[in-house]
PDB file of C-alpha atoms in Angstrom:
ATOM      1  CA  MET A   1       0.000   0.000   0.000  1.00  0.00           C
ATOM      2  CA  ILE A   2       2.857   2.396   0.795  1.00  0.00           C
ATOM      3  CA  GLU A   3       4.419   1.815  -2.606  1.00  0.00           C
ATOM      4  CA  ILE A   4       1.103   2.215  -4.432  1.00  0.00           C
ATOM      5  CA  LYS A   5       0.447   5.556  -2.725  1.00  0.00           C
ATOM      6  CA  GLY A   6       3.941   6.742  -3.575  1.00  0.00           C
ATOM      7  CA  VAL A   7       7.235   6.979  -1.699  1.00  0.00           C
ATOM      8  CA  LEU A   8       6.704  10.595  -0.669  1.00  0.00           C
ATOM      9  CA  LYS A   9       3.653   9.638   1.391  1.00  0.00           C
ATOM     10  CA  GLY A  10       5.265   6.676   3.116  1.00  0.00           C
ATOM     11  CA  ILE A  11       9.006   6.178   3.202  1.00  0.00           C
ATOM     12  CA  GLU A  12       9.846   9.882   3.463  1.00  0.00           C
ATOM     13  CA  ARG A  13       7.622  10.452   6.499  1.00  0.00           C
ATOM     14  CA  ALA A  14       8.824   7.282   8.238  1.00  0.00           C
ATOM     15  CA  ASN A  15      12.497   8.095   7.738  1.00  0.00           C
ATOM     16  CA  LYS A  16      12.094  11.584   9.183  1.00  0.00           C
ATOM     17  CA  PHE A  17      11.137   9.911  12.450  1.00  0.00           C
ATOM     18  CA  PHE A  18      13.165   6.679  12.547  1.00  0.00           C
ATOM     19  CA  ILE A  19      16.511   7.817  11.110  1.00  0.00           C
ATOM     20  CA  PRO A  20      17.193  10.309  13.946  1.00  0.00           C
ATOM     21  CA  ILE A  21      16.259   7.593  16.451  1.00  0.00           C
ATOM     22  CA  ILE A  22      18.785   5.205  14.892  1.00  0.00           C
ATOM     23  CA  TRP A  23      21.500   7.860  15.204  1.00  0.00           C
ATOM     24  CA  LEU A  24      20.580   8.423  18.850  1.00  0.00           C
ATOM     25  CA  LEU A  25      20.589   4.694  19.669  1.00  0.00           C
ATOM     26  CA  ILE A  26      23.963   4.180  18.004  1.00  0.00           C
ATOM     27  CA  ILE A  27      25.429   6.982  20.125  1.00  0.00           C
ATOM     28  CA  VAL A  28      23.974   5.325  23.238  1.00  0.00           C
ATOM     29  CA  LEU A  29      25.548   1.998  22.262  1.00  0.00           C
ATOM     30  CA  ILE A  30      28.911   3.680  21.657  1.00  0.00           C
ATOM     31  CA  VAL A  31      28.895   5.379  25.067  1.00  0.00           C
ATOM     32  CA  ARG A  32      27.975   2.110  26.755  1.00  0.00           C
ATOM     33  CA  ALA A  33      30.554   0.096  24.810  1.00  0.00           C
ATOM     34  CA  LEU A  34      33.356   2.461  25.795  1.00  0.00           C
ATOM     35  CA  THR A  35      32.656   1.768  29.477  1.00  0.00           C
ATOM     36  CA  LEU A  36      33.133  -1.997  29.111  1.00  0.00           C
ATOM     37  CA  PRO A  37      36.413  -3.823  29.842  1.00  0.00           C
ATOM     38  CA  GLY A  38      38.332  -4.632  26.674  1.00  0.00           C
ATOM     39  CA  ALA A  39      36.354  -2.138  24.572  1.00  0.00           C
ATOM     40  CA  LEU A  40      39.392   0.035  23.899  1.00  0.00           C
ATOM     41  CA  ASN A  41      41.233  -2.985  22.491  1.00  0.00           C
ATOM     42  CA  GLY A  42      38.395  -3.411  20.027  1.00  0.00           C
ATOM     43  CA  ILE A  43      38.452   0.282  19.102  1.00  0.00           C
ATOM     44  CA  ASP A  44      42.229   0.100  18.643  1.00  0.00           C
ATOM     45  CA  TRP A  45      41.814  -2.926  16.358  1.00  0.00           C
ATOM     46  CA  TYR A  46      39.147  -1.005  14.417  1.00  0.00           C
ATOM     47  CA  LEU A  47      41.216   2.157  13.918  1.00  0.00           C
ATOM     48  CA  LYS A  48      44.644   0.581  13.445  1.00  0.00           C
ATOM     49  CA  PRO A  49      45.409   0.742   9.703  1.00  0.00           C
ATOM     50  CA  ASP A  50      46.785  -2.148   7.678  1.00  0.00           C
ATOM     51  CA  PHE A  51      48.453  -0.443   4.733  1.00  0.00           C
ATOM     52  CA  GLY A  52      49.310  -3.796   3.177  1.00  0.00           C
ATOM     53  CA  ALA A  53      45.605  -4.346   2.500  1.00  0.00           C
ATOM     54  CA  ILE A  54      45.638  -1.462   0.000  1.00  0.00           C
ATOM     55  CA  LEU A  55      47.312  -3.783  -2.515  1.00  0.00           C
ATOM     56  CA  ASN A  56      44.695  -6.496  -1.986  1.00  0.00           C
ATOM     57  CA  LEU A  57      42.108  -6.364  -4.788  1.00  0.00           C
ATOM     58  CA  ASP A  58      39.649  -8.344  -2.679  1.00  0.00           C
ATOM     59  CA  VAL A  59      39.586  -5.477  -0.192  1.00  0.00           C
ATOM     60  CA  TRP A  60      38.827  -2.986  -2.965  1.00  0.00           C
ATOM     61  CA  LEU A  61      36.145  -5.289  -4.333  1.00  0.00           C
ATOM     62  CA  ALA A  62      34.494  -5.526  -0.925  1.00  0.00           C
ATOM     63  CA  ALA A  63      34.781  -1.762  -0.436  1.00  0.00           C
ATOM     64  CA  PHE A  64      33.191  -0.965  -3.789  1.00  0.00           C
ATOM     65  CA  GLY A  65      30.448  -3.505  -3.164  1.00  0.00           C
ATOM     66  CA  GLN A  66      29.717  -1.990   0.237  1.00  0.00           C
ATOM     67  CA  ILE A  67      29.589   1.594  -1.017  1.00  0.00           C
ATOM     68  CA  PHE A  68      27.408   0.549  -3.950  1.00  0.00           C
ATOM     69  CA  TYR A  69      24.938  -0.991  -1.523  1.00  0.00           C
ATOM     70  CA  THR A  70      24.938   1.756   1.101  1.00  0.00           C
ATOM     71  CA  LEU A  71      24.496   4.500  -1.523  1.00  0.00           C
ATOM     72  CA  SER A  72      22.175   2.385  -3.712  1.00  0.00           C
ATOM     73  CA  LEU A  73      24.418   2.832  -6.750  1.00  0.00           C
ATOM     74  CA  GLY A  74      23.808   0.814  -9.903  1.00  0.00           C
ATOM     75  CA  MET A  75      20.282  -0.118  -8.787  1.00  0.00           C
ATOM     76  CA  ALA A  76      18.351   2.724 -10.471  1.00  0.00           C
ATOM     77  CA  ILE A  77      17.185   3.890  -7.033  1.00  0.00           C
ATOM     78  CA  MET A  78      19.055   7.187  -7.173  1.00  0.00           C
ATOM     79  CA  VAL A  79      17.881   7.746 -10.746  1.00  0.00           C
ATOM     80  CA  ALA A  80      14.250   7.093  -9.802  1.00  0.00           C
ATOM     81  CA  TYR A  81      14.317   9.304  -6.709  1.00  0.00           C
ATOM     82  CA  SER A  82      16.200  12.112  -8.423  1.00  0.00           C
ATOM     83  CA  SER A  83      13.442  12.262 -11.048  1.00  0.00           C
ATOM     84  CA  TYR A  84      11.089  13.444  -8.284  1.00  0.00           C
ATOM     85  CA  LEU A  85      13.296  16.388  -7.344  1.00  0.00           C
ATOM     86  CA  PRO A  86      12.674  19.908  -8.644  1.00  0.00           C
ATOM     87  CA  LYS A  87      14.464  20.586 -11.918  1.00  0.00           C
ATOM     88  CA  LYS A  88      16.766  23.159 -10.346  1.00  0.00           C
ATOM     89  CA  SER A  89      17.866  21.087  -7.358  1.00  0.00           C
ATOM     90  CA  ASP A  90      21.394  21.564  -6.006  1.00  0.00           C
ATOM     91  CA  ILE A  91      22.711  18.190  -7.188  1.00  0.00           C
ATOM     92  CA  VAL A  92      26.372  18.604  -6.232  1.00  0.00           C
ATOM     93  CA  ASN A  93      25.584  19.822  -2.717  1.00  0.00           C
ATOM     94  CA  ASN A  94      23.037  17.050  -2.196  1.00  0.00           C
ATOM     95  CA  THR A  95      25.562  14.494  -3.392  1.00  0.00           C
ATOM     96  CA  PHE A  96      28.188  15.614  -0.887  1.00  0.00           C
ATOM     97  CA  ILE A  97      25.636  15.646   1.943  1.00  0.00           C
ATOM     98  CA  VAL A  98      24.361  12.133   1.197  1.00  0.00           C
ATOM     99  CA  THR A  99      27.768  10.523   0.686  1.00  0.00           C
ATOM    100  CA  LEU A 100      29.450  12.186   3.678  1.00  0.00           C
ATOM    101  CA  ALA A 101      26.487  11.484   5.974  1.00  0.00           C
ATOM    102  CA  ASN A 102      26.496   7.855   4.857  1.00  0.00           C
ATOM    103  CA  ALA A 103      30.239   7.525   5.466  1.00  0.00           C
ATOM    104  CA  ALA A 104      29.981   9.269   8.827  1.00  0.00           C
ATOM    105  CA  PHE A 105      27.199   6.951  10.003  1.00  0.00           C
ATOM    106  CA  SER A 106      29.095   3.841   8.894  1.00  0.00           C
ATOM    107  CA  PHE A 107      32.246   5.062  10.654  1.00  0.00           C
ATOM    108  CA  LEU A 108      30.259   5.882  13.785  1.00  0.00           C
ATOM    109  CA  VAL A 109      28.600   2.465  13.907  1.00  0.00           C
ATOM    110  CA  GLY A 110      32.060   0.894  13.826  1.00  0.00           C
ATOM    111  CA  PHE A 111      32.809   2.246  17.305  1.00  0.00           C
ATOM    112  CA  ALA A 112      29.720   0.552  18.749  1.00  0.00           C
ATOM    113  CA  VAL A 113      30.443  -2.706  16.920  1.00  0.00           C
ATOM    114  CA  PHE A 114      34.147  -3.019  17.657  1.00  0.00           C
ATOM    115  CA  GLY A 115      33.806  -1.680  21.183  1.00  0.00           C
ATOM    116  CA  THR A 116      31.359  -4.510  21.859  1.00  0.00           C
ATOM    117  CA  LEU A 117      33.587  -7.017  20.059  1.00  0.00           C
ATOM    118  CA  GLY A 118      36.489  -5.923  22.233  1.00  0.00           C
ATOM    119  CA  TYR A 119      34.425  -6.667  25.310  1.00  0.00           C
ATOM    120  CA  MET A 120      33.324 -10.043  23.902  1.00  0.00           C
ATOM    121  CA  ALA A 121      36.945 -10.967  23.167  1.00  0.00           C
ATOM    122  CA  HIS A 122      37.987  -9.860  26.679  1.00  0.00           C
ATOM    123  CA  ALA A 123      35.202 -11.904  28.287  1.00  0.00           C
ATOM    124  CA  LYS A 124      36.133 -15.036  26.316  1.00  0.00           C
ATOM    125  CA  GLY A 125      39.875 -14.526  26.633  1.00  0.00           C
ATOM    126  CA  VAL A 126      40.482 -14.639  22.872  1.00  0.00           C
ATOM    127  CA  GLY A 127      41.739 -12.253  20.201  1.00  0.00           C
ATOM    128  CA  ILE A 128      39.499  -9.716  18.466  1.00  0.00           C
ATOM    129  CA  GLU A 129      39.820 -11.494  15.135  1.00  0.00           C
ATOM    130  CA  GLU A 130      38.236 -14.610  16.644  1.00  0.00           C
ATOM    131  CA  VAL A 131      34.992 -12.881  17.561  1.00  0.00           C
ATOM    132  CA  VAL A 132      34.617 -10.630  14.519  1.00  0.00           C
ATOM    133  CA  ALA A 133      31.365 -11.536  12.789  1.00  0.00           C
ATOM    134  CA  ASP A 134      30.441 -10.718   9.228  1.00  0.00           C
ATOM    135  CA  SER A 135      27.339 -10.848   7.028  1.00  0.00           C
ATOM    136  CA  ILE A 136      24.135 -11.423   9.007  1.00  0.00           C
ATOM    137  CA  GLY A 137      26.186 -12.164  12.120  1.00  0.00           C
ATOM    138  CA  LEU A 138      26.827  -8.444  12.594  1.00  0.00           C
ATOM    139  CA  ALA A 139      23.170  -7.489  13.035  1.00  0.00           C
ATOM    140  CA  PHE A 140      22.013 -10.603  14.864  1.00  0.00           C
ATOM    141  CA  ILE A 141      24.976 -11.331  17.154  1.00  0.00           C
ATOM    142  CA  VAL A 142      26.939  -8.173  17.888  1.00  0.00           C
ATOM    143  CA  PHE A 143      24.039  -5.723  18.191  1.00  0.00           C
ATOM    144  CA  PRO A 144      21.942  -7.963  20.455  1.00  0.00           C
ATOM    145  CA  GLU A 145      25.030  -8.437  22.628  1.00  0.00           C
ATOM    146  CA  ALA A 146      25.527  -4.665  22.793  1.00  0.00           C
ATOM    147  CA  LEU A 147      21.873  -4.078  23.650  1.00  0.00           C
ATOM    148  CA  SER A 148      21.954  -6.706  26.393  1.00  0.00           C
ATOM    149  CA  LEU A 149      24.829  -4.854  28.066  1.00  0.00           C
ATOM    150  CA  LEU A 150      22.871  -1.644  28.596  1.00  0.00           C
ATOM    151  CA  PRO A 151      22.438  -0.767  32.289  1.00  0.00           C
ATOM    152  CA  GLY A 152      18.670  -0.252  31.994  1.00  0.00           C
ATOM    153  CA  LEU A 153      15.660  -0.273  29.653  1.00  0.00           C
ATOM    154  CA  LYS A 154      17.226  -3.172  27.739  1.00  0.00           C
ATOM    155  CA  VAL A 155      14.008  -4.627  26.372  1.00  0.00           C
ATOM    156  CA  LEU A 156      12.513  -1.291  25.333  1.00  0.00           C
ATOM    157  CA  THR A 157      15.740  -0.144  23.689  1.00  0.00           C
ATOM    158  CA  ALA A 158      16.147  -3.456  21.862  1.00  0.00           C
ATOM    159  CA  VAL A 159      12.568  -3.360  20.596  1.00  0.00           C
ATOM    160  CA  VAL A 160      12.920   0.211  19.351  1.00  0.00           C
ATOM    161  CA  PHE A 161      16.308  -0.529  17.795  1.00  0.00           C
ATOM    162  CA  PHE A 162      15.125  -3.519  15.788  1.00  0.00           C
ATOM    163  CA  ILE A 163      11.936  -1.720  14.773  1.00  0.00           C
ATOM    164  CA  CYS A 164      14.194   0.965  13.318  1.00  0.00           C
ATOM    165  CA  ILE A 165      16.287  -1.715  11.595  1.00  0.00           C
ATOM    166  CA  SER A 166      13.097  -3.255  10.191  1.00  0.00           C
ATOM    167  CA  ILE A 167      11.910   0.132   8.919  1.00  0.00           C
ATOM    168  CA  ALA A 168      15.315   0.696   7.312  1.00  0.00           C
ATOM    169  CA  GLY A 169      15.071  -2.685   5.596  1.00  0.00           C
ATOM    170  CA  LEU A 170      11.505  -1.968   4.515  1.00  0.00           C
ATOM    171  CA  SER A 171      12.526   1.399   3.091  1.00  0.00           C
ATOM    172  CA  SER A 172      15.289  -0.309   1.102  1.00  0.00           C
ATOM    173  CA  LEU A 173      12.759  -2.813  -0.222  1.00  0.00           C
ATOM    174  CA  ILE A 174      10.365  -0.021  -1.170  1.00  0.00           C
ATOM    175  CA  SER A 175      13.212   1.797  -2.912  1.00  0.00           C
ATOM    176  CA  LEU A 176      14.043  -1.263  -5.005  1.00  0.00           C
ATOM    177  CA  VAL A 177      10.394  -1.693  -5.963  1.00  0.00           C
ATOM    178  CA  GLU A 178      10.148   2.003  -6.798  1.00  0.00           C
ATOM    179  CA  ALA A 179      13.221   1.858  -9.043  1.00  0.00           C
ATOM    180  CA  PHE A 180      11.792  -0.954 -11.168  1.00  0.00           C
ATOM    181  CA  SER A 181       8.135   0.103 -11.112  1.00  0.00           C
ATOM    182  CA  SER A 182       8.968   3.705 -12.025  1.00  0.00           C
ATOM    183  CA  SER A 183      10.800   2.468 -15.117  1.00  0.00           C
ATOM    184  CA  LEU A 184       7.728   0.412 -16.059  1.00  0.00           C
ATOM    185  CA  MET A 185       5.516   3.465 -15.613  1.00  0.00           C
ATOM    186  CA  ASP A 186       7.775   5.633 -17.766  1.00  0.00           C
ATOM    187  CA  LYS A 187       8.453   3.032 -20.442  1.00  0.00           C
ATOM    188  CA  PHE A 188       5.027   1.455 -20.877  1.00  0.00           C
ATOM    189  CA  GLU A 189       2.810   4.271 -19.540  1.00  0.00           C
ATOM    190  CA  LEU A 190       1.357   2.008 -16.849  1.00  0.00           C
ATOM    191  CA  SER A 191      -0.502   3.212 -13.784  1.00  0.00           C
ATOM    192  CA  ARG A 192       1.440   3.129 -10.527  1.00  0.00           C
ATOM    193  CA  LYS A 193      -0.801   0.416  -9.101  1.00  0.00           C
ATOM    194  CA  LYS A 194      -0.316  -1.875 -12.104  1.00  0.00           C
ATOM    195  CA  ALA A 195       3.435  -1.288 -12.273  1.00  0.00           C
ATOM    196  CA  VAL A 196       3.842  -1.985  -8.552  1.00  0.00           C
ATOM    197  CA  ASN A 197       1.729  -5.149  -8.734  1.00  0.00           C
ATOM    198  CA  ILE A 198       3.804  -6.472 -11.645  1.00  0.00           C
ATOM    199  CA  THR A 199       7.067  -5.686  -9.858  1.00  0.00           C
ATOM    200  CA  ILE A 200       6.015  -7.259  -6.568  1.00  0.00           C
ATOM    201  CA  GLY A 201       4.574 -10.285  -8.388  1.00  0.00           C
ATOM    202  CA  ILE A 202       7.860 -10.967 -10.175  1.00  0.00           C
ATOM    203  CA  ALA A 203       9.837 -10.410  -6.965  1.00  0.00           C
ATOM    204  CA  PHE A 204       7.554 -12.716  -4.988  1.00  0.00           C
ATOM    205  CA  ALA A 205       7.858 -15.530  -7.511  1.00  0.00           C
ATOM    206  CA  GLY A 206      11.625 -15.207  -7.647  1.00  0.00           C
ATOM    207  CA  SER A 207      12.056 -15.029  -3.872  1.00  0.00           C
ATOM    208  CA  LEU A 208      10.219 -18.289  -3.167  1.00  0.00           C
ATOM    209  CA  ILE A 209      13.526 -20.098  -3.533  1.00  0.00           C
ATOM    210  CA  TYR A 210      14.755 -18.376  -0.359  1.00  0.00           C
ATOM    211  CA  ALA A 211      12.010 -20.122   1.629  1.00  0.00           C
ATOM    212  CA  THR A 212      13.474 -23.558   0.891  1.00  0.00           C
ATOM    213  CA  ARG A 213      15.904 -25.419   3.146  1.00  0.00           C
ATOM    214  CA  GLY A 214      18.751 -24.202   0.992  1.00  0.00           C
ATOM    215  CA  GLY A 215      17.426 -20.639   0.998  1.00  0.00           C
ATOM    216  CA  LEU A 216      20.390 -19.188   2.877  1.00  0.00           C
ATOM    217  CA  TYR A 217      22.828 -20.739   0.386  1.00  0.00           C
ATOM    218  CA  TRP A 218      20.819 -19.407  -2.544  1.00  0.00           C
ATOM    219  CA  LEU A 219      20.818 -15.977  -0.915  1.00  0.00           C
ATOM    220  CA  ASP A 220      24.582 -16.065  -0.414  1.00  0.00           C
ATOM    221  CA  ILE A 221      25.276 -17.183  -3.987  1.00  0.00           C
ATOM    222  CA  ILE A 222      22.951 -14.721  -5.680  1.00  0.00           C
ATOM    223  CA  ASP A 223      24.009 -11.873  -3.401  1.00  0.00           C
ATOM    224  CA  HIS A 224      27.671 -12.532  -4.192  1.00  0.00           C
ATOM    225  CA  PHE A 225      27.350 -12.553  -7.951  1.00  0.00           C
ATOM    226  CA  ILE A 226      24.904  -9.685  -8.221  1.00  0.00           C
ATOM    227  CA  ASN A 227      27.115  -7.664  -5.891  1.00  0.00           C
ATOM    228  CA  VAL A 228      30.250  -8.387  -7.914  1.00  0.00           C
ATOM    229  CA  TYR A 229      29.023  -8.553 -11.482  1.00  0.00           C
ATOM    230  CA  GLY A 230      25.602  -6.932 -11.536  1.00  0.00           C
ATOM    231  CA  LEU A 231      26.429  -3.730  -9.663  1.00  0.00           C
ATOM    232  CA  LEU A 232      29.979  -3.301 -10.932  1.00  0.00           C
ATOM    233  CA  VAL A 233      29.031  -3.903 -14.565  1.00  0.00           C
ATOM    234  CA  VAL A 234      26.173  -1.438 -14.260  1.00  0.00           C
ATOM    235  CA  GLY A 235      28.588   1.016 -12.637  1.00  0.00           C
ATOM    236  CA  VAL A 236      30.940   0.747 -15.617  1.00  0.00           C
ATOM    237  CA  LEU A 237      28.103   1.181 -18.122  1.00  0.00           C
ATOM    238  CA  GLU A 238      26.705   4.203 -16.274  1.00  0.00           C
ATOM    239  CA  ALA A 239      30.141   5.835 -16.103  1.00  0.00           C
ATOM    240  CA  VAL A 240      30.669   5.269 -19.836  1.00  0.00           C
ATOM    241  CA  ALA A 241      27.187   6.568 -20.663  1.00  0.00           C
ATOM    242  CA  ILE A 242      27.594   9.748 -18.600  1.00  0.00           C
ATOM    243  CA  GLY A 243      31.286  10.357 -19.285  1.00  0.00           C
ATOM    244  CA  TRP A 244      31.556   9.462 -22.955  1.00  0.00           C
ATOM    245  CA  ILE A 245      28.090   9.317 -24.534  1.00  0.00           C
ATOM    246  CA  PHE A 246      26.238  12.124 -22.789  1.00  0.00           C
ATOM    247  CA  GLY A 247      29.440  14.037 -22.109  1.00  0.00           C
ATOM    248  CA  ALA A 248      31.125  14.632 -18.760  1.00  0.00           C
ATOM    249  CA  ASP A 249      31.689  18.347 -19.440  1.00  0.00           C
ATOM    250  CA  LYS A 250      28.090  18.886 -20.451  1.00  0.00           C
ATOM    251  CA  PHE A 251      26.764  17.058 -17.399  1.00  0.00           C
ATOM    252  CA  ARG A 252      29.114  18.845 -14.992  1.00  0.00           C
ATOM    253  CA  GLU A 253      28.328  22.300 -16.372  1.00  0.00           C
ATOM    254  CA  TRP A 254      24.595  21.644 -16.146  1.00  0.00           C
ATOM    255  CA  ALA A 255      24.868  20.454 -12.525  1.00  0.00           C
ATOM    256  CA  ASN A 256      27.131  23.368 -11.543  1.00  0.00           C
ATOM    257  CA  ASN A 257      24.569  25.880 -12.821  1.00  0.00           C
ATOM    258  CA  TYR A 258      22.266  24.964  -9.942  1.00  0.00           C
ATOM    259  CA  SER A 259      24.845  24.119  -7.263  1.00  0.00           C
ATOM    260  CA  ASP A 260      26.518  26.193  -4.562  1.00  0.00           C
ATOM    261  CA  ILE A 261      29.476  23.787  -4.537  1.00  0.00           C
ATOM    262  CA  LYS A 262      30.986  23.390  -7.999  1.00  0.00           C
ATOM    263  CA  ALA A 263      32.282  20.062  -9.291  1.00  0.00           C
ATOM    264  CA  GLY A 264      35.752  20.530 -10.759  1.00  0.00           C
ATOM    265  CA  LYS A 265      37.465  18.880 -13.694  1.00  0.00           C
ATOM    266  CA  TRP A 266      38.563  16.097 -11.363  1.00  0.00           C
ATOM    267  CA  TRP A 267      35.012  14.818 -11.721  1.00  0.00           C
ATOM    268  CA  ASN A 268      35.468  14.503 -15.502  1.00  0.00           C
ATOM    269  CA  PHE A 269      38.601  12.425 -15.009  1.00  0.00           C
ATOM    270  CA  SER A 270      36.928  10.252 -12.388  1.00  0.00           C
ATOM    271  CA  ILE A 271      33.797   9.480 -14.384  1.00  0.00           C
ATOM    272  CA  LYS A 272      35.584   8.979 -17.704  1.00  0.00           C
ATOM    273  CA  PHE A 273      38.701   7.098 -16.633  1.00  0.00           C
ATOM    274  CA  LEU A 274      39.150   6.316 -12.941  1.00  0.00           C
ATOM    275  CA  VAL A 275      35.783   4.706 -12.142  1.00  0.00           C
ATOM    276  CA  PRO A 276      35.397   2.519 -15.272  1.00  0.00           C
ATOM    277  CA  VAL A 277      39.044   1.402 -15.211  1.00  0.00           C
ATOM    278  CA  VAL A 278      39.029   0.473 -11.506  1.00  0.00           C
ATOM    279  CA  LEU A 279      35.686  -1.330 -11.750  1.00  0.00           C
ATOM    280  CA  THR A 280      36.761  -3.205 -14.888  1.00  0.00           C
ATOM    281  CA  ILE A 281      39.966  -4.380 -13.183  1.00  0.00           C
ATOM    282  CA  LEU A 282      37.946  -5.619 -10.216  1.00  0.00           C
ATOM    283  CA  ILE A 283      35.503  -7.464 -12.483  1.00  0.00           C
ATOM    284  CA  ILE A 284      38.358  -9.150 -14.365  1.00  0.00           C
ATOM    285  CA  GLN A 285      40.101 -10.070 -11.122  1.00  0.00           C
ATOM    286  CA  GLU A 286      36.945 -11.590  -9.669  1.00  0.00           C
ATOM    287  CA  THR A 287      36.259 -13.513 -12.891  1.00  0.00           C
ATOM    288  CA  ILE A 288      39.753 -15.006 -12.827  1.00  0.00           C
ATOM    289  CA  SER A 289      39.336 -15.925  -9.165  1.00  0.00           C
ATOM    290  CA  ASN A 290      36.004 -17.634  -9.818  1.00  0.00           C
ATOM    291  CA  LEU A 291      37.424 -19.596 -12.736  1.00  0.00           C
ATOM    292  CA  GLN A 292      40.367 -20.763 -10.631  1.00  0.00           C
ATOM    293  CA  ALA A 293      38.321 -21.554  -7.524  1.00  0.00           C
ATOM    294  CA  PRO A 294      34.535 -21.318  -8.010  1.00  0.00           C
ATOM    295  CA  TYR A 295      32.706 -19.362  -5.339  1.00  0.00           C
ATOM    296  CA  GLY A 296      31.779 -21.632  -2.452  1.00  0.00           C
ATOM    297  CA  GLY A 297      33.911 -24.429  -3.901  1.00  0.00           C
ATOM    298  CA  ASP A 298      31.091 -25.514  -6.189  1.00  0.00           C
ATOM    299  CA  LEU A 299      31.152 -25.130  -9.964  1.00  0.00           C
ATOM    300  CA  MET A 300      27.358 -25.006 -10.003  1.00  0.00           C
ATOM    301  CA  ALA A 301      27.471 -21.966  -7.751  1.00  0.00           C
ATOM    302  CA  ALA A 302      29.676 -20.103 -10.207  1.00  0.00           C
ATOM    303  CA  ALA A 303      27.478 -21.176 -13.106  1.00  0.00           C
ATOM    304  CA  LEU A 304      24.374 -20.022 -11.264  1.00  0.00           C
ATOM    305  CA  GLY A 305      25.934 -16.658 -10.561  1.00  0.00           C
ATOM    306  CA  VAL A 306      26.796 -16.124 -14.203  1.00  0.00           C
ATOM    307  CA  VAL A 307      23.301 -17.194 -15.262  1.00  0.00           C
ATOM    308  CA  VAL A 308      21.709 -14.764 -12.815  1.00  0.00           C
ATOM    309  CA  MET A 309      23.864 -11.930 -14.100  1.00  0.00           C
ATOM    310  CA  VAL A 310      23.222 -12.721 -17.771  1.00  0.00           C
ATOM    311  CA  VAL A 311      19.470 -13.142 -17.325  1.00  0.00           C
ATOM    312  CA  GLY A 312      19.275  -9.858 -15.444  1.00  0.00           C
ATOM    313  CA  MET A 313      21.123  -8.017 -18.192  1.00  0.00           C
ATOM    314  CA  ILE A 314      18.951  -9.590 -20.896  1.00  0.00           C
ATOM    315  CA  LEU A 315      15.782  -8.515 -19.087  1.00  0.00           C
ATOM    316  CA  ALA A 316      17.173  -5.000 -18.662  1.00  0.00           C
ATOM    317  CA  ALA A 317      18.055  -4.855 -22.366  1.00  0.00           C
ATOM    318  CA  ILE A 318      14.581  -6.046 -23.364  1.00  0.00           C
ATOM    319  CA  LEU A 319      12.861  -3.430 -21.185  1.00  0.00           C
ATOM    320  CA  THR A 320      15.092  -0.762 -22.643  1.00  0.00           C
ATOM    321  CA  SER A 321      14.727  -1.704 -26.294  1.00  0.00           C
ATOM    322  CA  VAL A 322      11.018  -2.557 -26.558  1.00  0.00           C
ATOM    323  CA  ARG A 323       9.146   0.308 -28.180  1.00  0.00           C
ATOM    324  CA  LYS A 324       6.114   1.809 -26.508  1.00  0.00           C
ATOM    325  CA  ASP A 325       3.939   1.386 -29.559  1.00  0.00           C
ATOM    326  CA  VAL A 326       4.417  -2.379 -29.397  1.00  0.00           C
ATOM    327  CA  VAL A 327       2.787  -2.529 -25.958  1.00  0.00           C
TER     328      VAL A 327
END
């Protein structure tokens, strides 16, 4: 119902209330974590740089994948939402605000996470690296542990925290639906209700596989290959389209006309050369790695990932190329 009514009537209002609460709760968790024994060891482990990792392409791949997800790049979400902005919006300023706020929040959360991990390592008498959790373990192991260590109002705080997490997940889901349904509305001149129903119907049918006993494995496989190939390939194509086809200079000058902060020529170099080259290298590196040792140690997993990527691109190409008068 929220998606059918439009994102401005649902997700925008909810985020104005829940996002500040999430910030407040994270600060509370940080303050509490810093008072625990061993927390400073965790913070030290978090902030201590490992310059050798800069030469590790896997680290860059993970970093690009993370930033693509947190900023919703390569998913058409930003494109869909930006189409609802006034024509003379300050794009450059908004871009800096969104990216810096996102980075600041991620950096801030790290203090709560690694402060709690430091305490967990101290309590178990092991090293930090032995208690570091990744993937779903972060949200469902570390955060519950941190919430349980609060001096009071544990249950209420935990309930509010995970309601906020649920709203954040729901808003991400709505954003993904909006990105696809808005393209259907623009391309085929469908009503919002029909476009949303088609999008949700396709998503529901495809997600049934996650309800099977092997659902978690399917999720891991598909997430890996879409993250590596789907998003990075789209990132390369978008950079080429903006930098070389539309024209980086033309795009930058247009954006600067309505922006207080001006994008310099460094942006031209980044969008035309730096971004596509770096992403292409990462894609090639990951392809070589998968051919040498298939993801998860199973050749079928690698094959499935490639199939998912190819099918997704074919569907995107079909939606882009079909003429309106055929519908």
